[in-house]
Amino acid sequence: MVKLGLIGYPLQHSHSPQLHEAALQETGLAGAYRLYPVPALPEGEEQLAALLDQVRRDEIQGLNVTIPHKETVLARLDETTGAAAAIGAVNTIWAEEGRLHGDNTDAPGFLDDLRRFLGETAVPSPALILGAGGSARAVAYALAGEGGEVILASRRFAQADTLVAQLRDVVSGSLRAVPFTPEMLASLSDTIGLLVNATPVGMTPHEDVSPWPEGASLSPETAVYDLVYNPPTTRLMEQARAAGCRASNGLGMLAAQAALAFTRWTGYEVDFHQFI
Ligand code: NAP
């Protein structure tokens, strides 16, 4: 019996149980994927510790982690992968010989789906990432790790600037921060090969807004990847397609990061894109 699950808060809208249970069914493994709503610390302290102990004792074989625990859980693990340490966040936990391990599959999951979307292995550069939160960190690490030039635009400039300083020494590509202003974004629009939305702007119920300024141009050569997947066609994707750009939502990244976690826990490689 493979026991898997997700810790985070709140969890009502998670797609993870549906994805992982479909994968369990496909592989023929007996098991279940449960939601473990754990409030932010300090309130969820005991619950979090108890769940981690269950993983350590192999009573739970794998846990995904989401907001608000992705960063705080890092310090409670015995080993973290280079990606998790560099990104400063863990989304996948498992145990080996009683030691807790953590990885971040968002970065390789993003790259995997970006390549699938573009139909090529080369990563477009320069890339402009909107936002400097948790997912922007993973995307910046992934793209700059491939040697690309990455520009981070954040409305709190200091947040992007700190991220650049933290990642600069661990990636081969270049990174720089710019302020998130309509003028700045418009001035970059003709030069970028890839635009990534790593803000929640455009998510249901605010699907009529976009992080890209209305009226600002986009070059048809720019590929646009929106991490938001609800609604499936975001306002940003509409703007991009109207400008002649290729555009993708983030559902494929969700599938790809889940597939990588599933392989880590079970050893099975399953194409999760078939479940979205
Ligand atoms: P986060 O850590 O809260 O970061 C959000 C970032 O967006 C922050 O830099 C924030 O800036 C910025 N932001 C928020 N509202 C903004 C606005 N109105 N204008 C400009 N910037 C704004 O969130 P996250 O975990 O990175 O997630 C971001 C989005 O990606 C969410 O919609 C999430 O669902 C999605 N996501 C998708 C996947 C996937 O697999 N497809 C994976 C992870 C995340 P401030 O700090 O100034 O507010």
mmCIF file of C-alpha atoms and ligand atoms in Angstrom:
data_model
loop_
_atom_site.group_PDB
_atom_site.id
_atom_site.type_symbol
_atom_site.label_atom_id
_atom_site.label_comp_id
_atom_site.label_asym_id
_atom_site.label_seq_id
_atom_site.Cartn_x
_atom_site.Cartn_y
_atom_site.Cartn_z
ATOM 1 C CA MET A 1 0.000 0.000 0.000
ATOM 2 C CA VAL A 2 1.631 3.249 -1.168
ATOM 3 C CA LYS A 3 0.554 6.131 1.067
ATOM 4 C CA LEU A 4 1.097 9.548 -0.488
ATOM 5 C CA GLY A 5 -0.255 12.982 0.288
ATOM 6 C CA LEU A 6 -0.069 16.751 0.273
ATOM 7 C CA ILE A 7 0.529 19.118 3.181
ATOM 8 C CA GLY A 8 -0.492 22.745 2.877
ATOM 9 C CA TYR A 9 -3.272 25.166 3.784
ATOM 10 C CA PRO A 10 -5.860 25.626 2.396
ATOM 11 C CA LEU A 11 -6.082 22.587 0.103
ATOM 12 C CA GLN A 12 -9.652 22.418 -1.203
ATOM 13 C CA HIS A 13 -8.739 23.313 -4.788
ATOM 14 C CA SER A 14 -5.759 20.988 -5.211
ATOM 15 C CA HIS A 15 -5.569 18.886 -8.396
ATOM 16 C CA SER A 16 -2.894 16.623 -6.875
ATOM 17 C CA PRO A 17 -5.121 13.790 -5.537
ATOM 18 C CA GLN A 18 -6.792 13.381 -8.928
ATOM 19 C CA LEU A 19 -3.415 13.286 -10.744
ATOM 20 C CA HIS A 20 -1.624 10.901 -8.369
ATOM 21 C CA GLU A 21 -4.577 8.556 -7.949
ATOM 22 C CA ALA A 22 -4.836 8.283 -11.750
ATOM 23 C CA ALA A 23 -1.114 7.411 -11.825
ATOM 24 C CA LEU A 24 -1.534 4.813 -9.057
ATOM 25 C CA GLN A 25 -4.333 3.258 -11.061
ATOM 26 C CA GLU A 26 -2.269 3.247 -14.270
ATOM 27 C CA THR A 27 0.686 1.535 -12.586
ATOM 28 C CA GLY A 28 -1.537 -0.961 -10.762
ATOM 29 C CA LEU A 29 -0.031 0.054 -7.418
ATOM 30 C CA ALA A 30 -2.380 -0.183 -4.449
ATOM 31 C CA GLY A 31 -2.348 3.129 -2.639
ATOM 32 C CA ALA A 32 -3.951 6.468 -1.917
ATOM 33 C CA TYR A 33 -3.091 10.179 -2.062
ATOM 34 C CA ARG A 34 -4.539 12.116 0.865
ATOM 35 C CA LEU A 35 -4.860 15.807 1.613
ATOM 36 C CA TYR A 36 -3.352 16.859 4.958
ATOM 37 C CA PRO A 37 -4.465 20.417 5.718
ATOM 38 C CA VAL A 38 -1.811 21.765 8.099
ATOM 39 C CA PRO A 39 -2.201 25.426 9.158
ATOM 40 C CA ALA A 40 0.787 27.778 9.003
ATOM 41 C CA LEU A 41 3.287 27.561 11.846
ATOM 42 C CA PRO A 42 3.259 27.910 14.781
ATOM 43 C CA GLU A 43 -0.352 26.632 14.788
ATOM 44 C CA GLY A 44 0.401 23.587 12.606
ATOM 45 C CA GLU A 45 3.684 22.713 14.353
ATOM 46 C CA GLU A 46 2.633 19.434 16.005
ATOM 47 C CA GLN A 47 0.723 18.205 12.987
ATOM 48 C CA LEU A 48 3.656 18.905 10.657
ATOM 49 C CA ALA A 49 6.119 17.145 12.970
ATOM 50 C CA ALA A 50 3.808 14.110 13.259
ATOM 51 C CA LEU A 51 3.468 13.805 9.468
ATOM 52 C CA LEU A 52 7.220 14.066 8.945
ATOM 53 C CA ASP A 53 7.714 11.332 11.557
ATOM 54 C CA GLN A 54 5.303 9.110 9.639
ATOM 55 C CA VAL A 55 7.422 9.573 6.507
ATOM 56 C CA ARG A 56 10.588 8.849 8.480
ATOM 57 C CA ARG A 57 9.042 5.584 9.744
ATOM 58 C CA ASP A 58 7.877 4.675 6.205
ATOM 59 C CA GLU A 59 4.206 4.795 7.250
ATOM 60 C CA ILE A 60 3.784 7.444 4.530
ATOM 61 C CA GLN A 61 5.974 6.944 1.451
ATOM 62 C CA GLY A 62 5.799 10.430 -0.005
ATOM 63 C CA LEU A 63 4.499 13.917 0.687
ATOM 64 C CA ASN A 64 4.071 16.935 -1.529
ATOM 65 C CA VAL A 65 4.338 20.310 0.145
ATOM 66 C CA THR A 66 2.620 23.538 -0.813
ATOM 67 C CA ILE A 67 1.931 26.993 0.638
ATOM 68 C CA PRO A 68 2.507 27.840 3.526
ATOM 69 C CA HIS A 69 5.103 25.104 4.288
ATOM 70 C CA LYS A 70 7.354 24.969 1.198
ATOM 71 C CA GLU A 71 10.079 27.127 2.746
ATOM 72 C CA THR A 72 9.716 26.340 6.470
ATOM 73 C CA VAL A 73 9.889 22.557 5.993
ATOM 74 C CA LEU A 74 13.397 22.801 4.554
ATOM 75 C CA ALA A 75 15.056 23.166 7.959
ATOM 76 C CA ARG A 76 13.299 20.029 9.273
ATOM 77 C CA LEU A 77 14.783 17.686 6.658
ATOM 78 C CA ASP A 78 18.059 15.750 6.838
ATOM 79 C CA GLU A 79 18.998 16.121 3.151
ATOM 80 C CA THR A 80 17.892 18.439 0.365
ATOM 81 C CA THR A 81 18.752 18.344 -3.333
ATOM 82 C CA GLY A 82 20.794 21.152 -4.875
ATOM 83 C CA ALA A 83 17.656 22.501 -6.575
ATOM 84 C CA ALA A 84 15.658 22.633 -3.321
ATOM 85 C CA ALA A 85 18.522 24.309 -1.478
ATOM 86 C CA ALA A 86 19.080 26.902 -4.232
ATOM 87 C CA ILE A 87 15.365 27.652 -4.635
ATOM 88 C CA GLY A 88 14.915 27.662 -0.854
ATOM 89 C CA ALA A 89 11.751 25.583 -1.077
ATOM 90 C CA VAL A 90 10.753 21.908 -1.039
ATOM 91 C CA ASN A 91 7.698 20.414 -2.723
ATOM 92 C CA THR A 92 8.519 16.680 -2.497
ATOM 93 C CA ILE A 93 9.515 14.693 0.621
ATOM 94 C CA TRP A 94 10.486 11.050 1.065
ATOM 95 C CA ALA A 95 12.657 8.985 3.413
ATOM 96 C CA GLU A 96 15.701 6.802 2.872
ATOM 97 C CA GLU A 97 16.943 4.674 5.751
ATOM 98 C CA GLY A 98 15.107 6.818 8.260
ATOM 99 C CA ARG A 99 16.469 10.089 6.895
ATOM 100 C CA LEU A 100 14.124 12.702 5.464
ATOM 101 C CA HIS A 101 14.923 13.990 1.971
ATOM 102 C CA GLY A 102 13.455 16.976 0.117
ATOM 103 C CA ASP A 103 13.482 18.024 -3.529
ATOM 104 C CA ASN A 104 11.901 20.766 -5.607
ATOM 105 C CA THR A 105 10.335 19.393 -8.786
ATOM 106 C CA ASP A 106 8.838 22.747 -9.862
ATOM 107 C CA ALA A 107 12.037 23.792 -11.671
ATOM 108 C CA PRO A 108 12.536 20.632 -13.769
ATOM 109 C CA GLY A 109 8.742 20.360 -14.170
ATOM 110 C CA PHE A 110 8.631 23.857 -15.637
ATOM 111 C CA LEU A 111 11.517 23.104 -18.033
ATOM 112 C CA ASP A 112 9.977 19.813 -19.081
ATOM 113 C CA ASP A 113 6.663 21.433 -19.951
ATOM 114 C CA LEU A 114 8.270 24.480 -21.574
ATOM 115 C CA ARG A 115 10.147 22.151 -23.944
ATOM 116 C CA ARG A 116 6.993 20.197 -24.667
ATOM 117 C CA PHE A 117 5.150 23.470 -25.434
ATOM 118 C CA LEU A 118 7.918 24.884 -27.656
ATOM 119 C CA GLY A 119 8.748 21.566 -29.312
ATOM 120 C CA GLU A 120 12.469 22.211 -28.921
ATOM 121 C CA THR A 121 15.102 21.706 -26.264
ATOM 122 C CA ALA A 122 16.748 25.154 -26.475
ATOM 123 C CA VAL A 123 15.430 27.579 -23.885
ATOM 124 C CA PRO A 124 14.495 31.027 -25.291
ATOM 125 C CA SER A 125 16.625 33.886 -23.994
ATOM 126 C CA PRO A 126 16.340 36.525 -22.663
ATOM 127 C CA ALA A 127 13.399 35.488 -20.505
ATOM 128 C CA LEU A 128 11.306 38.007 -18.599
ATOM 129 C CA ILE A 129 9.705 36.593 -15.435
ATOM 130 C CA LEU A 130 6.847 38.547 -13.848
ATOM 131 C CA GLY A 131 6.892 38.162 -10.040
ATOM 132 C CA ALA A 132 9.588 37.196 -7.551
ATOM 133 C CA GLY A 133 7.752 34.800 -5.220
ATOM 134 C CA GLY A 134 8.152 31.041 -4.771
ATOM 135 C CA SER A 135 7.362 29.947 -8.318
ATOM 136 C CA ALA A 136 9.453 32.771 -9.844
ATOM 137 C CA ARG A 137 12.429 31.429 -7.867
ATOM 138 C CA ALA A 138 11.954 27.964 -9.347
ATOM 139 C CA VAL A 139 11.514 29.293 -12.898
ATOM 140 C CA ALA A 140 14.508 31.642 -12.615
ATOM 141 C CA TYR A 141 16.667 28.805 -11.261
ATOM 142 C CA ALA A 142 15.532 26.544 -14.120
ATOM 143 C CA LEU A 143 16.108 29.046 -16.939
ATOM 144 C CA ALA A 144 19.356 30.541 -15.661
ATOM 145 C CA GLY A 145 20.510 26.986 -14.864
ATOM 146 C CA GLU A 146 20.226 26.297 -18.595
ATOM 147 C CA GLY A 147 22.577 29.218 -19.222
ATOM 148 C CA GLY A 148 19.846 31.667 -20.237
ATOM 149 C CA GLU A 149 19.583 35.384 -19.555
ATOM 150 C CA VAL A 150 16.833 36.032 -17.008
ATOM 151 C CA ILE A 151 15.154 39.332 -16.139
ATOM 152 C CA LEU A 152 12.921 39.397 -13.039
ATOM 153 C CA ALA A 153 10.258 42.078 -12.766
ATOM 154 C CA SER A 154 8.751 42.581 -9.347
ATOM 155 C CA ARG A 155 6.569 45.326 -7.920
ATOM 156 C CA ARG A 156 8.655 45.112 -4.747
ATOM 157 C CA PHE A 157 11.960 45.647 -6.505
ATOM 158 C CA ALA A 158 13.957 44.536 -3.460
ATOM 159 C CA GLN A 159 12.325 41.080 -3.596
ATOM 160 C CA ALA A 160 13.585 40.485 -7.170
ATOM 161 C CA ASP A 161 16.959 42.015 -6.391
ATOM 162 C CA THR A 162 17.464 39.686 -3.394
ATOM 163 C CA LEU A 163 16.490 36.698 -5.520
ATOM 164 C CA VAL A 164 19.027 37.672 -8.177
ATOM 165 C CA ALA A 165 21.760 37.985 -5.538
ATOM 166 C CA GLN A 166 20.898 34.563 -4.058
ATOM 167 C CA LEU A 167 20.782 32.685 -7.363
ATOM 168 C CA ARG A 168 23.661 34.388 -9.162
ATOM 169 C CA ASP A 169 26.358 32.114 -7.712
ATOM 170 C CA VAL A 170 24.561 28.811 -8.329
ATOM 171 C CA VAL A 171 23.555 29.149 -11.988
ATOM 172 C CA SER A 172 25.534 29.495 -15.181
ATOM 173 C CA GLY A 173 23.230 32.056 -16.832
ATOM 174 C CA SER A 174 22.821 35.732 -16.010
ATOM 175 C CA LEU A 175 20.129 37.345 -13.873
ATOM 176 C CA ARG A 176 18.997 40.908 -13.306
ATOM 177 C CA ALA A 177 16.076 42.626 -11.601
ATOM 178 C CA VAL A 178 13.886 45.405 -12.985
ATOM 179 C CA PRO A 179 10.930 47.281 -11.477
ATOM 180 C CA PHE A 180 7.464 45.997 -12.413
ATOM 181 C CA THR A 181 6.144 49.124 -14.149
ATOM 182 C CA PRO A 182 4.155 49.357 -17.401
ATOM 183 C CA GLU A 183 6.932 51.525 -18.895
ATOM 184 C CA MET A 184 9.664 49.007 -18.014
ATOM 185 C CA LEU A 185 7.679 46.026 -19.339
ATOM 186 C CA ALA A 186 6.835 47.861 -22.570
ATOM 187 C CA SER A 187 10.485 48.828 -23.064
ATOM 188 C CA LEU A 188 11.553 45.154 -22.856
ATOM 189 C CA SER A 189 8.771 43.785 -25.058
ATOM 190 C CA ASP A 190 10.686 43.752 -28.351
ATOM 191 C CA THR A 191 13.760 42.024 -26.982
ATOM 192 C CA ILE A 192 12.501 39.025 -24.978
ATOM 193 C CA GLY A 193 12.302 35.467 -26.271
ATOM 194 C CA LEU A 194 10.139 34.221 -23.410
ATOM 195 C CA LEU A 195 7.641 35.875 -21.071
ATOM 196 C CA VAL A 196 6.636 33.921 -17.939
ATOM 197 C CA ASN A 197 3.859 34.989 -15.596
ATOM 198 C CA ALA A 198 4.776 33.861 -12.080
ATOM 199 C CA THR A 199 2.226 36.109 -10.347
ATOM 200 C CA PRO A 200 -1.337 35.066 -9.469
ATOM 201 C CA VAL A 201 -2.706 37.904 -11.635
ATOM 202 C CA GLY A 202 -5.447 36.615 -13.956
ATOM 203 C CA MET A 203 -6.526 33.706 -11.742
ATOM 204 C CA THR A 204 -10.213 32.982 -11.271
ATOM 205 C CA PRO A 205 -12.226 34.953 -10.086
ATOM 206 C CA HIS A 206 -10.141 37.806 -11.565
ATOM 207 C CA GLU A 207 -9.813 36.293 -15.036
ATOM 208 C CA ASP A 208 -10.297 39.590 -16.893
ATOM 209 C CA VAL A 209 -7.022 41.105 -15.644
ATOM 210 C CA SER A 210 -3.512 40.496 -16.950
ATOM 211 C CA PRO A 211 -0.060 41.177 -15.499
ATOM 212 C CA TRP A 212 0.943 42.487 -18.953
ATOM 213 C CA PRO A 213 -0.113 46.131 -19.478
ATOM 214 C CA GLU A 214 -3.140 46.394 -21.798
ATOM 215 C CA GLY A 215 -2.055 48.084 -25.004
ATOM 216 C CA ALA A 216 1.671 47.308 -24.594
ATOM 217 C CA SER A 217 3.053 45.478 -27.611
ATOM 218 C CA LEU A 218 4.452 41.943 -27.668
ATOM 219 C CA SER A 219 6.681 40.620 -30.410
ATOM 220 C CA PRO A 220 5.216 37.581 -32.243
ATOM 221 C CA GLU A 221 8.620 35.921 -31.692
ATOM 222 C CA THR A 222 8.073 35.917 -27.903
ATOM 223 C CA ALA A 223 6.735 32.683 -26.409
ATOM 224 C CA VAL A 224 4.396 33.295 -23.465
ATOM 225 C CA TYR A 225 4.042 30.846 -20.565
ATOM 226 C CA ASP A 226 1.474 31.595 -17.864
ATOM 227 C CA LEU A 227 1.889 29.561 -14.668
ATOM 228 C CA VAL A 228 -1.780 30.267 -13.976
ATOM 229 C CA TYR A 229 -4.056 27.483 -15.289
ATOM 230 C CA ASN A 230 -7.423 28.478 -13.925
ATOM 231 C CA PRO A 231 -8.978 29.710 -16.229
ATOM 232 C CA PRO A 232 -7.356 27.511 -18.916
ATOM 233 C CA THR A 233 -7.055 30.515 -21.264
ATOM 234 C CA THR A 234 -5.927 33.530 -19.263
ATOM 235 C CA ARG A 235 -6.211 37.170 -20.290
ATOM 236 C CA LEU A 236 -2.408 37.179 -20.781
ATOM 237 C CA MET A 237 -2.699 34.240 -23.184
ATOM 238 C CA GLU A 238 -5.421 36.115 -25.111
ATOM 239 C CA GLN A 239 -3.160 39.184 -25.387
ATOM 240 C CA ALA A 240 -0.270 36.989 -26.520
ATOM 241 C CA ARG A 241 -2.271 35.159 -29.181
ATOM 242 C CA ALA A 242 -3.711 38.456 -30.469
ATOM 243 C CA ALA A 243 -0.097 39.610 -30.955
ATOM 244 C CA GLY A 244 0.748 36.415 -32.889
ATOM 245 C CA CYS A 245 2.683 34.742 -30.022
ATOM 246 C CA ARG A 246 2.526 31.116 -28.945
ATOM 247 C CA ALA A 247 1.008 30.876 -25.460
ATOM 248 C CA SER A 248 0.616 28.157 -22.828
ATOM 249 C CA ASN A 249 -1.028 27.941 -19.432
ATOM 250 C CA GLY A 250 0.624 26.213 -16.444
ATOM 251 C CA LEU A 251 -1.363 22.958 -16.410
ATOM 252 C CA GLY A 252 1.477 21.061 -18.086
ATOM 253 C CA MET A 253 3.930 22.259 -15.420
ATOM 254 C CA LEU A 254 1.532 21.037 -12.742
ATOM 255 C CA ALA A 255 1.475 17.634 -14.447
ATOM 256 C CA ALA A 256 5.243 17.500 -14.987
ATOM 257 C CA GLN A 257 6.204 18.406 -11.402
ATOM 258 C CA ALA A 258 3.730 15.812 -10.116
ATOM 259 C CA ALA A 259 5.145 13.141 -12.453
ATOM 260 C CA LEU A 260 8.675 13.770 -11.172
ATOM 261 C CA ALA A 261 7.499 13.435 -7.549
ATOM 262 C CA PHE A 262 5.625 10.224 -8.375
ATOM 263 C CA THR A 263 8.751 8.702 -9.956
ATOM 264 C CA ARG A 264 10.779 9.664 -6.898
ATOM 265 C CA TRP A 265 8.319 7.871 -4.585
ATOM 266 C CA THR A 266 7.449 4.793 -6.622
ATOM 267 C CA GLY A 267 10.158 4.359 -9.276
ATOM 268 C CA TYR A 268 7.452 4.415 -11.992
ATOM 269 C CA GLU A 269 7.637 6.872 -14.904
ATOM 270 C CA VAL A 270 4.119 7.936 -15.823
ATOM 271 C CA ASP A 271 3.105 10.623 -18.331
ATOM 272 C CA PHE A 272 0.890 12.836 -16.165
ATOM 273 C CA HIS A 273 -0.016 15.039 -19.157
ATOM 274 C CA GLN A 274 -2.609 12.404 -20.091
ATOM 275 C CA PHE A 275 -4.511 13.185 -16.865
ATOM 276 C CA ILE A 276 -4.958 16.962 -17.361
HETATM 277 P P1 NAP B 1 3.882 33.908 -4.347
HETATM 278 O O1 NAP B 1 5.054 33.235 -3.726
HETATM 279 O O2 NAP B 1 2.829 34.497 -3.485
HETATM 280 O O3 NAP B 1 4.461 35.070 -5.319
HETATM 281 C C1 NAP B 1 3.615 35.855 -6.102
HETATM 282 C C2 NAP B 1 4.412 36.976 -6.765
HETATM 283 O O4 NAP B 1 3.473 37.702 -7.576
HETATM 284 C C3 NAP B 1 5.016 37.976 -5.786
HETATM 285 O O5 NAP B 1 6.244 38.436 -6.311
HETATM 286 C C4 NAP B 1 3.972 39.093 -5.788
HETATM 287 O O6 NAP B 1 4.492 40.349 -5.471
HETATM 288 C C5 NAP B 1 3.555 39.089 -7.229
HETATM 289 N N1 NAP B 1 2.251 39.722 -7.411
HETATM 290 C C6 NAP B 1 1.090 39.390 -6.793
HETATM 291 N N2 NAP B 1 0.106 40.204 -7.233
HETATM 292 C C7 NAP B 1 0.671 41.059 -8.125
HETATM 293 C C8 NAP B 1 0.174 42.144 -8.908
HETATM 294 N N3 NAP B 1 -1.125 42.508 -8.851
HETATM 295 N N4 NAP B 1 1.027 42.790 -9.714
HETATM 296 C C9 NAP B 1 2.326 42.427 -9.776
HETATM 297 N N5 NAP B 1 2.863 41.429 -9.054
HETATM 298 C C10 NAP B 1 2.031 40.752 -8.240
HETATM 299 O O7 NAP B 1 3.108 32.919 -5.330
HETATM 300 P P2 NAP B 1 3.713 31.695 -6.174
HETATM 301 O O8 NAP B 1 3.706 30.468 -5.337
HETATM 302 O O9 NAP B 1 4.971 32.136 -6.810
HETATM 303 O O10 NAP B 1 2.568 31.488 -7.279
HETATM 304 C C11 NAP B 1 2.323 32.441 -8.294
HETATM 305 C C12 NAP B 1 1.283 31.874 -9.263
HETATM 306 O O11 NAP B 1 1.823 30.732 -9.926
HETATM 307 C C13 NAP B 1 -0.013 31.390 -8.574
HETATM 308 O O12 NAP B 1 -1.099 31.720 -9.388
HETATM 309 C C14 NAP B 1 0.153 29.889 -8.526
HETATM 310 O O13 NAP B 1 -1.098 29.209 -8.549
HETATM 311 C C15 NAP B 1 0.927 29.643 -9.814
HETATM 312 N N6 NAP B 1 1.732 28.419 -9.750
HETATM 313 C C16 NAP B 1 1.542 27.486 -10.729
HETATM 314 C C17 NAP B 1 2.302 26.346 -10.736
HETATM 315 C C18 NAP B 1 2.089 25.324 -11.822
HETATM 316 O O14 NAP B 1 2.490 24.162 -11.646
HETATM 317 N N7 NAP B 1 1.517 25.708 -12.935
HETATM 318 C C19 NAP B 1 3.277 26.113 -9.751
HETATM 319 C C20 NAP B 1 3.461 27.091 -8.768
HETATM 320 C C21 NAP B 1 2.670 28.250 -8.776
HETATM 321 P P3 NAP B 1 4.253 40.993 -4.013
HETATM 322 O O15 NAP B 1 5.142 40.208 -3.105
HETATM 323 O O16 NAP B 1 4.629 42.404 -4.203
HETATM 324 O O17 NAP B 1 2.794 40.776 -3.698
#
